Structures are given as C-alpha cells and as structure tokens.
Amino acid sequence: MLKKCGLLALLTLPCWSQTNTTTPTATNTTATPELKPYDQVITSKAKTQAGLFKVHQVGEKFYYEIPKNQLDRDFLMVVTVARGKIGTGDGGGEGVTRKVVRWHRQDRRVLLQEIDYRLWADPKLPIAQAVAEANNPTILGSYLVESENELQAPVIEVTKLFNSELIEFSPRYMLGAKAFDQNRSFVDRISAYPENIEAESTLTLTNADARYTPGEMYRGSASLRMHYSMVKLPDQPMKPRLIDSRVGYFGTYQVDYGTNDHFVKEQEYLARWRLDKKDPTAAVSEPLKPIVFYIDPATPAAWVPYVKKGVEQWQPAFEAAGFKNAIMALEAPKDGSWSIEDARYSTIRWVASETPNAYGPHISDPRTGEILEADIHMFHNILDLQRRWYFTQVAHLDPRAQRLPMPDDLMGQLIEFVVAHEVGHSLGFQHNMRGSSTYTLAQVRDPQWVRKMGHTPSIMDYSRFNYVAQPEDKIPVGDLIPRVGPYDHFAVHWGYAPIPGATTPQAEKRTLDEWARQQDTTPWLRFSNMESMGADPGDQTEAVGDQEPVAATRLGIKNLKRTTGLLLGGTEQWGEDYSELRHFRNALFSQWGTECNHVIALVGGVHMQDKHFGQSGVIYHTLPKKRQQEAVDFLLKEVMVGQDWLLDPGLVRLLQMERSVDQVAFVQRRLLSNLCSSRRLNRMAEQGVYPVPELLTSVRHGIFSELSKGQPVSLQRRMVQRGLTDIFIDLSYSSGDARNHGLRQMRILEQELGAARKRYKDEDTIAHIDQLQDDLHRELDPRANGRRGSAQSRPWGYTETSTQNCWVDTGTQWLLPPDK
C-alpha cells in the first residue's frame, strides 16, 4: 500500500538555491508600524527555547526569532493529526500535507513561501529564466517583523500560523468538515530543536448537517490535536539514483528543461535512505548513520519483541549490499523531550483504530529522493485481520490456530510479518504482486524450498499464508508465514549498494542495467508491471502459487473445506454469542471468492515481463487458448455449481434463518461479472486467440445446462442464471465488440428459453424462465418501454482491476449480497 510521498524532486548541482525567488512587492496603503525595541516584544516574562530558531512564548503569543543564515533555506513542513476523534479518521498520525517551505524576508515582512521543485533547468542555461518565471513561490503566510536582535535577525509572531485556518495546512477538507471555529482553537506548544521545530495546536472543526455523507465528519464538532514538524533539509544533498521500472521503488520527480533530448524530460529518482560507509574501502562496513525505527511507547508490551524482529528481518539484505547493522529498532526513550511526531525520528506507531490496516509512509527530500523520516502506522485492529487470514488459510496445518484466541507467540509472528512488510515501504519499496507467480506449485509445496526461499520471494507481495500447502507436504508451521525473501535482497542491493567510481546518477546507469538483467534468468527477481491492470494472471493480490492458478485454487478449496470443519470448535467460547463464528465464516466466504477470482485472470490473460532496450524478446505474451479454456472449464464445473460445503445446516442455522443460498450465488455472480467484463472481452477480440463468441457460448451453456436436459433449476442456479442474463444486458450497453456479443447472446438465450419452457412442469422453473424472457424481450424490443439501462451500478457488479495500495481487507466484497 504509494506510498505517501507526493513531493517532487529537483536536482541542482552544485548550487541548490532556486533561481529568482523574490516575490514582487504588493502595494500597501496602510502605514507599517516602526520596529519595536527587542525587550518590548520579547519581554522579561518570555519563555525562550534555543534551537534551529529561537522560540519565545509571551502569554498566549508565540514568536520566531529567525537567524539571518536560516532565511531563504529549504525546510520540509509536515502536518499531521496527532490526536483524532471517532468520525474524523483513523486515530492519531494521519498525514495532512507536507511542503517544502522557506522563510523569506521582504522589507518589514517575513513571507512563508512554498517552494515547488517540479521544474528545473541548469541555472547557467538561458531557459532557467523561463523556468523561474513559470514557478513563482506561493505565499502561505505573511508576518510583520516586530523587532530585530543585535544581529538583525527578524522577530515575528507566528501564533496565527497554528491557531487559525491556513487552507494549505488545514485538515478540514481531508475530513469533510463544514467549518472551522476560531474561538475553540489555540496553540498548545512550540518546541525548538537543533534541526527542527515542532508545534502543536488544537483546532476545532464543525459539521452542522443532520445527515451524514460518506467521507464527511460526523455531525457536531471535533477538536483535533494538530502537529507541525518543520525540518531543515540537508545542507549537502545526497547523490540521487535514477529509478528503473524493472525494480519496484517509489520515486521523486523533476521536469528538466535543460537537456539536449529535444523534449521536456522527466527525471525520477529512487526514494531511499542515505547510507554512507564508515570505511568506504571495506566490502562490508557499518554506515555512518544507520536507519533507526523507534517503537511507540503505546505499543502493547507483548508485541514489542516481534516489532523489533520485523525490522531486523531486513538486516541480512543490507549486509549483502555492503552495510552491517544498517537498520535497527529501538524502544522510544522515556525522556520527556522525545516526541513521536518529531520528524527527526522514524517511528513504528500503534494507532487506536477499528480499521484493520497498517501502512508505512516516508518523507523524502524532493531534490534527491533521500528518505529523511518514516512513520509506520500499526492500526490495532490489524490483529483481527491477521488472525482471520491465518485461521482461514492455514489453521488446518497449525494446531495453534485451531482454537481462538490464538496464542501470543503466533500472534506475535503475524505482527512481525506485517511490520516487515511496512518497513519495506518505509525503505522505498512498492508492492510486488509478481513474486508469488514466479515459483512453481511443486516448489511452494516443497518443505526444503520453502525453508530456504519462502513460498513467495518478496515480503512486498500480497501473498499472505501458504494456503496451497497440504497436510501431507509437512511444511513446518513457522514457514507458512512470508518473510524478507530473494527479491527483497535483490532490490536492496540494486537500490542501496554503492557503485564505486560513479560520481553522477547517469554514470551508474550501466551497472544498474546489468544488475536488473538478472531478472532474465532468475524469474523470482522480477517486479510487477503496473501496466497489467489485472490482465496478467501472475500479477494478482492475495495469491499463492499463481503460476498455476487453477491447480492452486483447487488445492486452496480443499483446505477451505478442512477449515470449515474447524469453525464451530475453533470459535466456541462458553457463554458467548455466535458473533465470532459469523465473523470467521464470512472470512471463509471471502477467501473462497478471492481464490476463485485468481483463475479468471487466465481468460484473455497476458504474461508480462518489463524489459529495456538490449534485452531480447517482447514484453507481452498472450496466454495459449488451452490454458484459458481450462480456466473456464474449472469455473463452470467446479465453482458455478452448488457448494454444499459452504451451506452446512449445522452452521447456517446457528447464524441465519434465510438468504444462505444467496451468499453463495452472490459470489458466483460477481465472478461471472468479472469473467465477462467488457474490457476482458474487447482485449480477447484484439488478441484473436480465444474467440469471444466461443467463450460466451461456453459460459451460457454451462450456466443454463439444465435447460437442454429439462432438469429443474435449483434456487442457487436460478440466482446465477439471473446474474448471467443481467451481464449480457450490461454488455449490450458497453462499447466495441463486447456490445455486439452481448446483444447476440441475449437473442440466442431468449430463443433457448422459449424452447426449453415447453419441457417443464416445475412451477418455480417456469416462473423463472418467464421472468428472464420478459427481461430479455424488454431490452431487445425497441418498441418496449421501461428499458433498465446499464446495470453496471448494481452492487454485485465487478470491474476488472488490480489492487495495489493497502492492507485493508478488500475481500469483504465477497461476503454478503446487498440488502434488498
């Protein structure tokens, strides 16, 4: 789950000051008061802190005394919600914005300017003037110079920067609040440090609407504790490294107008930490400054050792790249001066939130991509998500998981897994969904292979636990959980290993290209091609063994059937209600739908490997027709039929009195909608490998197989047949060949329904056929009134897509049909 680093890079060597930052003087008809003597502004009652700036508090007013050598310097301003409220997001730590700012003195005022580093040209070139004219700094605030010290450092009052609503820093728009209340807002504190200044204020937002709209704050008021961290950017910028789409790093951008490429060239640099060896001549050396994560004091004590282990999983990867003890986790100091929001410290923060999530954003120097600070957020309810996934996927293999609550040692290992993944993001790594498809199914089931290589080569994959492993494989329970793997080692080396003698980013390109080409011969070093957008069956979320999706899903379903037998005993708690049973049974439905969905990507699928000039072969390979047909056969014969194992009366009648069959049909209809999506059909028409009419005819015959035999149609099958009919109608409102094929299938189905009706005496089936005929006739007859229009907005509709952004359990989309 981008990370949150939207700042854009600017490389300026050797001078880092932006050209022409002078802001035109505005006409001011109001007389400016004379400068006051220093001791009349900063009185004897002032509380003063020394640091990057001197910070003075006089009563409720706060002043900055800005040294002249800190004017026109670049700072990174990071604004977060330090303390939230229910209905205003997910607890503390939510990012609001981050901006590069400068304090610029202009006569009797100091202007707080936003500096945009997206545009650049070498200052020696004539076009640099045009770039400067297209990139004038935005004035965020204007502050009267009230006094000066003996060195002419300006003294300004900054209270309004923190206790009023500055649009660029306000959380109101992010939270959907309607108004800001100045009377209930004030500055709590401002603290000065050598490299940064930390401020906190209480801002009160209001929402007077009686009706709640999703995305808006709940009705009433919310007082938020805001944190503003202003950190000086490095005096000596890090040498950046150019990004490469074959290796999954986040990046920062600049648009360079000064190249000789005859076009505006966009440069992108890796987001990575600055690691310099203490001994540059040593093959392996400790860094001058290691990467240190501080563990939030709010973290439950039982989990602290596992959080440390999650960070330390990355140590061997950095050692292979030439750095010993490069990354570590420490418990936060008990020192009262330490603050978790202080941007000098990278933290692993424990957030009180019901959202089952975690994420690992980082803050980068926009000039070079250097990661300056990172804050991993562990939402407390990530515990629930992990136990649900683990129980559903591998409880049949791990006796510790077969009865709730799971023991702390197991839950600790699951936390370690999440932390290791989020640390990867904080090191600059994107998700790599490719990983799990680069091992064969035999390797994923081989205990020796899994012990050495893991069941996925990357902790950055969304390949949770080894759900294809069978009891007879005898894989140790400790190896069912992903860990930092071969791809992660490769990516750390590619991004962090020094390249001796290369003094510029361009000079590193040949070596980096040679390293990237290891992917040609070692598949598990490959990275997701983000352009696949769901078309590549090897680039899917929540998958294990997806080099062979049909076989992997068949094995996964065998395990889900085993897990079903553990539900009742595993969730039983004497005297408690059945909410846990319902919770985990829903998770089982979710897992079933997710695994079946992996098979669909084979149909119209394209295998992709990102390549650059000089590498042989093409990037896109259409899958053979035979593999696509095998996927369709599996879905029609093993997924779209009745699923009695999901409808065990002993479970169902403990949880619901109706609509249990609808749950199964709901998932099946979603799968059909994905299989027959217009985007997939139009791609298949272009490929010319598996004809669209052949696919749709196979699906129609499979779903309506009872009609040719005169067999009664069960309730579950009637729901699925209605779903396919709606899908054909939807296609008739789409574009391209998909529209034509949708209309043709509607006409054929209408005729087949008419012929089949004569064979039936079963009243349920006859009523079902009559309704489908009426629906089709209304859509096909141009004279008919009441056409429904496109049904794409139906709650069960599915749009082919690729998920790449967060831990939140998107599988819940499969759980229940919408209420009527």
XYZ file of C-alpha atoms in Angstrom, residues 63-501:
439
model
C 7.370 34.337 18.301
C 10.095 33.059 15.992
C 13.496 34.743 16.056
C 14.925 33.622 12.725
C 18.721 33.773 12.292
C 19.722 35.504 9.083
C 21.539 32.358 7.916
C 18.242 30.432 8.099
C 16.348 32.819 5.831
C 15.854 31.518 2.298
C 16.801 27.995 3.398
C 14.715 24.958 2.479
C 12.647 23.268 5.184
C 10.199 20.407 4.997
C 6.913 21.159 6.777
C 4.994 18.004 7.724
C 1.442 18.421 9.059
C -0.293 15.503 10.803
C -3.294 14.860 13.048
C -1.602 13.941 16.325
C -4.876 13.128 18.104
C -8.135 12.490 16.329
C -11.691 11.650 17.290
C -14.151 8.958 16.258
C -15.653 10.015 12.946
C -12.580 12.022 11.918
C -10.300 9.347 10.529
C -8.260 6.541 11.984
C -6.840 7.965 15.180
C -3.638 9.931 15.509
C -0.875 10.094 12.974
C -2.925 10.774 9.838
C -0.943 12.875 7.393
C -2.497 16.136 6.183
C 0.215 17.580 3.969
C 3.930 18.065 3.521
C 5.521 21.009 1.754
C 8.942 22.493 1.138
C 8.914 25.988 2.615
C 11.247 28.964 3.006
C 11.202 31.973 5.301
C 11.971 34.943 3.063
C 12.409 38.466 4.382
C 10.951 41.253 2.289
C 11.389 44.677 3.880
C 9.298 44.716 7.098
C 7.690 41.341 6.462
C 8.784 37.721 6.543
C 6.980 35.593 3.992
C 6.432 31.871 4.414
C 6.808 30.584 0.857
C 6.025 27.194 -0.662
C 8.819 26.055 -2.967
C 7.892 23.752 -5.838
C 10.737 21.604 -7.133
C 8.940 20.020 -10.055
C 10.512 22.277 -12.674
C 14.227 22.744 -13.157
C 16.914 23.803 -15.595
C 20.604 24.318 -15.084
C 20.939 27.913 -13.789
C 23.698 28.511 -16.376
C 21.282 27.953 -19.271
C 19.106 30.739 -20.734
C 15.935 28.674 -20.241
C 16.465 28.816 -16.471
C 14.886 32.281 -16.524
C 11.740 30.914 -18.196
C 11.571 28.105 -15.662
C 11.777 30.598 -12.797
C 9.017 32.715 -14.322
C 6.787 29.631 -14.590
C 7.420 28.599 -10.999
C 6.931 31.587 -8.694
C 6.753 30.627 -4.973
C 3.321 30.625 -3.351
C 2.987 32.827 -0.261
C 1.489 30.729 2.534
C 1.761 33.407 5.218
C 2.917 36.986 5.740
C 4.249 38.096 9.146
C 5.175 41.594 10.284
C 8.706 41.985 11.609
C 8.041 43.366 15.081
C 11.643 43.639 16.197
C 15.224 42.537 15.492
C 18.017 41.243 17.675
C 21.511 42.688 17.673
C 22.394 40.597 14.587
C 19.310 41.855 12.719
C 17.525 38.537 12.978
C 13.808 39.282 12.484
C 11.329 38.556 15.269
C 7.826 37.660 14.049
C 4.659 36.497 15.777
C 3.600 33.107 14.368
C 0.576 32.348 16.571
C -1.867 32.670 13.680
C 0.099 30.089 11.663
C -1.059 27.427 14.116
C -4.329 28.587 15.726
C -6.157 29.813 12.611
C -7.104 28.031 9.438
C -4.387 28.140 6.803
C -6.006 26.433 3.821
C -2.822 24.684 2.725
C -2.350 23.095 6.180
C -5.978 22.582 7.200
C -7.378 19.105 7.960
C -10.919 20.332 7.279
C -11.069 19.322 3.629
C -9.491 15.948 4.246
C -12.110 15.175 6.913
C -15.105 16.688 5.148
C -15.927 19.175 7.904
C -18.060 22.181 7.040
C -16.450 24.932 9.104
C -13.572 25.980 11.340
C -14.195 27.530 14.781
C -11.532 30.099 15.678
C -12.901 30.582 19.198
C -12.215 26.955 20.084
C -8.737 26.783 18.546
C -5.393 27.634 20.140
C -1.674 26.838 20.201
C -0.671 24.138 22.699
C 3.091 24.307 22.447
C 6.057 25.014 20.167
C 9.368 23.249 20.819
C 12.743 24.112 19.297
C 15.442 21.557 18.424
C 18.787 21.929 16.613
C 17.464 20.650 13.256
C 13.734 21.155 13.565
C 10.847 22.950 15.229
C 7.784 21.083 16.482
C 4.442 22.805 17.077
C 1.103 21.504 18.319
C -2.250 23.207 18.299
C -5.874 22.352 18.939
C -8.180 23.092 16.014
C -11.948 22.686 16.289
C -13.968 21.729 13.224
C -17.748 21.627 12.917
C -20.298 19.876 10.762
C -23.876 21.096 11.164
C -25.505 18.749 8.629
C -28.154 16.473 10.105
C -27.449 13.745 7.550
C -24.088 12.030 7.395
C -22.481 11.758 3.967
C -19.695 9.174 3.495
C -16.354 10.932 3.523
C -17.600 13.695 5.816
C -17.089 14.195 9.519
C -19.980 13.133 11.720
C -22.465 15.796 12.776
C -21.267 18.035 15.592
C -17.787 19.240 16.474
C -14.365 17.675 16.683
C -11.314 19.162 18.382
C -8.156 17.784 16.806
C -4.607 17.976 18.104
C -2.531 19.046 15.090
C 1.219 18.588 14.795
C 3.510 20.714 12.606
C 7.052 19.461 12.140
C 9.472 21.751 10.294
C 12.797 20.057 9.464
C 15.791 21.604 7.760
C 16.685 19.824 4.528
C 20.286 18.541 4.295
C 22.961 21.123 3.570
C 24.762 18.579 1.384
C 22.177 16.796 -0.745
C 22.553 13.068 -1.297
C 23.673 11.860 -4.717
C 20.421 10.555 -6.228
C 19.980 7.276 -8.091
C 17.822 7.094 -11.218
C 14.767 4.902 -10.959
C 14.192 1.855 -13.184
C 10.717 0.433 -13.837
C 12.103 -3.118 -13.575
C 12.772 -2.720 -9.836
C 9.986 -1.594 -7.526
C 10.931 1.665 -5.829
C 8.880 4.744 -5.120
C 10.397 7.873 -6.558
C 10.507 11.645 -6.687
C 10.343 13.603 -9.909
C 11.754 16.614 -11.646
C 10.961 18.008 -15.076
C 14.277 19.007 -16.640
C 14.081 21.702 -19.313
C 17.836 21.786 -19.826
C 18.549 18.520 -21.647
C 19.511 18.057 -25.290
C 16.860 15.396 -25.867
C 14.577 17.677 -27.918
C 11.703 17.141 -25.497
C 10.826 18.002 -21.936
C 12.466 15.210 -19.964
C 11.142 13.871 -16.695
C 13.756 12.513 -14.307
C 12.778 10.209 -11.462
C 14.969 9.355 -8.500
C 14.680 6.458 -6.054
C 13.210 7.108 -2.644
C 15.924 5.647 -0.396
C 17.833 6.341 2.785
C 21.306 7.856 2.714
C 23.756 5.114 3.670
C 27.450 6.003 3.566
C 30.073 3.526 4.730
C 32.283 4.363 7.688
C 35.020 2.541 5.773
C 34.472 3.115 2.031
C 37.204 0.574 1.196
C 35.574 -2.303 3.115
C 33.332 -4.799 1.346
C 31.010 -4.657 4.353
C 31.001 -1.660 6.681
C 28.746 -0.101 9.252
C 27.058 3.044 7.934
C 27.892 6.486 9.237
C 24.237 6.836 10.186
C 22.063 3.705 10.438
C 18.324 3.544 9.795
C 16.671 3.545 13.216
C 12.982 2.980 13.968
C 11.707 3.922 17.432
C 8.861 1.832 18.826
C 5.869 3.784 20.101
C 5.541 3.575 23.917
C 1.816 2.895 23.292
C 2.659 -0.465 21.685
C 1.317 -3.378 23.787
C 4.305 -4.805 25.656
C 3.722 -8.349 24.377
C 4.273 -7.224 20.783
C 7.421 -5.108 21.209
C 9.900 -8.004 20.654
C 8.077 -9.013 17.467
C 8.052 -5.444 16.165
C 11.840 -5.424 16.606
C 12.151 -8.721 14.751
C 10.085 -7.341 11.875
C 12.577 -4.504 11.434
C 15.615 -6.737 11.881
C 14.440 -9.131 9.136
C 15.964 -6.609 6.727
C 19.472 -6.682 8.241
C 20.814 -9.601 6.120
C 19.620 -7.896 2.921
C 21.562 -4.742 3.770
C 24.606 -6.768 4.773
C 24.583 -8.401 1.335
C 24.521 -4.863 -0.113
C 27.618 -3.904 1.895
C 26.198 -2.484 5.146
C 26.439 -4.111 8.572
C 23.934 -3.097 11.271
C 22.292 -0.767 8.766
C 18.792 -0.996 10.192
C 17.526 -1.469 13.734
C 14.608 -0.881 16.082
C 14.869 0.754 19.491
C 12.307 1.401 22.169
C 11.448 5.082 22.414
C 13.371 6.979 25.119
C 11.476 7.642 28.314
C 12.924 11.158 28.123
C 10.114 13.723 28.222
C 11.713 15.749 25.421
C 11.213 12.924 22.934
C 8.113 13.220 20.731
C 6.707 10.609 18.386
C 5.721 13.381 15.964
C 9.249 14.816 15.893
C 10.347 14.500 12.263
C 13.917 13.719 13.313
C 12.741 10.285 14.421
C 11.381 7.401 12.390
C 8.759 5.528 14.344
C 6.519 2.489 14.441
C 3.329 3.905 15.825
C 0.471 1.921 17.410
C -2.848 3.542 16.460
C -6.122 3.027 18.339
C -8.415 2.312 15.407
C -11.033 -0.254 14.432
C -9.742 -0.199 10.849
C -7.850 -3.431 10.080
C -4.887 -1.749 8.456
C -1.222 -0.794 8.569
C 0.861 1.408 6.323
C 4.402 2.715 6.045
C 4.715 6.211 4.566
C 8.000 8.049 4.302
C 9.152 11.639 3.809
C 11.683 12.344 1.073
C 13.928 15.220 0.145
C 12.255 16.484 -3.046
C 15.626 17.327 -4.563
C 17.175 13.851 -4.426
C 14.672 11.282 -3.132
C 16.582 10.868 0.141
C 14.229 9.442 2.769
C 14.510 11.713 5.776
C 11.987 10.105 8.073
C 9.355 7.357 8.105
C 6.412 6.568 10.374
C 4.865 3.126 10.184
C 1.285 3.049 11.465
C 0.057 -0.184 13.029
C -3.699 0.057 13.495
C -4.734 -2.000 16.495
C -7.305 -3.991 14.548
C -4.636 -5.338 12.192
C -4.611 -8.123 14.796
C -8.111 -9.172 13.767
C -7.279 -9.145 10.074
C -4.211 -11.310 10.603
C -5.987 -13.888 12.770
C -8.841 -14.144 10.254
C -6.495 -14.675 7.346
C -4.321 -17.121 9.224
C -7.243 -19.189 10.522
C -8.976 -19.263 7.156
C -5.889 -20.093 5.108
C -3.752 -22.417 7.237
C -5.471 -23.365 10.517
C -5.749 -26.934 9.219
C -1.916 -27.041 9.248
C -1.199 -25.244 12.536
C -2.763 -26.651 15.734
C -2.068 -23.325 17.475
C -4.657 -21.642 15.247
C -7.425 -24.193 15.614
C -8.938 -22.661 18.704
C -9.433 -18.985 19.482
C -7.939 -16.927 20.914
C -4.658 -17.736 19.189
C -1.617 -17.839 21.497
C 0.602 -14.759 21.815
C 3.602 -16.417 20.171
C 1.587 -16.982 16.985
C 0.017 -13.514 17.028
C 3.490 -12.079 17.569
C 4.769 -13.804 14.436
C 1.850 -12.362 12.458
C 2.703 -8.882 13.745
C 6.353 -9.415 12.787
C 5.181 -10.245 9.252
C 3.143 -7.047 8.959
C 5.946 -4.888 10.377
C 8.479 -6.378 7.953
C 6.160 -5.567 5.047
C 5.586 -1.988 6.175
C 9.289 -1.451 6.841
C 9.785 -2.389 3.185
C 7.542 0.502 2.162
C 9.457 2.798 4.504
C 12.689 1.752 2.790
C 11.243 2.898 -0.538
C 9.771 -0.343 -1.912
C 6.494 -0.694 -3.794
C 4.303 -3.778 -3.654
C 5.478 -6.649 -5.831
C 2.493 -8.840 -6.657
C 4.593 -10.670 -9.261
C 6.504 -12.621 -6.633
C 4.053 -15.410 -5.830
C 3.732 -16.410 -9.503
C 7.464 -16.959 -10.026
C 7.592 -20.228 -8.058
C 6.091 -23.468 -9.340
C 3.371 -25.191 -7.367
C 5.782 -28.029 -6.605
C 8.236 -25.542 -5.086
C 5.554 -23.915 -2.953
C 4.743 -27.368 -1.534
C 8.385 -28.421 -1.019
C 9.497 -28.004 2.641
C 13.176 -27.602 1.686
C 12.430 -24.966 -0.938
C 10.071 -23.037 1.328
C 12.575 -23.131 4.209
C 15.242 -21.541 2.007
C 13.204 -19.337 -0.354
C 9.807 -18.828 1.271
C 6.512 -19.522 -0.532
C 6.846 -16.104 -2.175
C 10.165 -14.369 -2.964
C 9.043 -10.991 -1.640
C 7.623 -9.719 1.624
C 6.230 -6.882 -0.530
C 3.839 -9.293 -2.255
C 0.264 -9.655 -1.030
C 0.820 -13.387 -0.659
C -0.307 -13.946 2.880
C -0.014 -17.508 4.148
C 0.676 -20.724 2.261
C -2.905 -21.807 1.595
C -1.986 -24.330 -1.134
C 0.199 -26.441 1.191
C -1.431 -29.783 2.025
C -1.094 -31.723 5.281
C 0.970 -34.392 3.536
C 3.539 -31.760 2.483
C 4.634 -31.476 6.129
C 5.715 -27.843 5.898
C 6.714 -26.547 9.377
C 4.262 -24.008 10.749
C 6.986 -21.361 11.018
C 7.408 -21.486 7.230
C 3.739 -20.795 6.450
C 4.303 -17.051 7.011
C 6.112 -14.873 4.434
C 9.437 -13.216 5.260
C 12.007 -10.987 3.591
C 12.948 -13.023 0.534
C 15.229 -13.269 -2.519
C 13.574 -10.437 -4.454
C 13.849 -8.162 -1.423
C 17.578 -8.893 -1.127
C 17.974 -8.163 -4.835
C 16.028 -4.897 -4.578
C 18.014 -3.684 -1.546
C 21.281 -4.396 -3.371
C 20.044 -2.716 -6.557
C 18.978 0.455 -4.770
C 21.488 0.763 -1.933
C 24.767 -0.922 -2.912
C 27.479 1.675 -3.678
C 28.835 1.853 -7.230
C 32.485 2.923 -6.870
C 33.699 5.491 -9.364
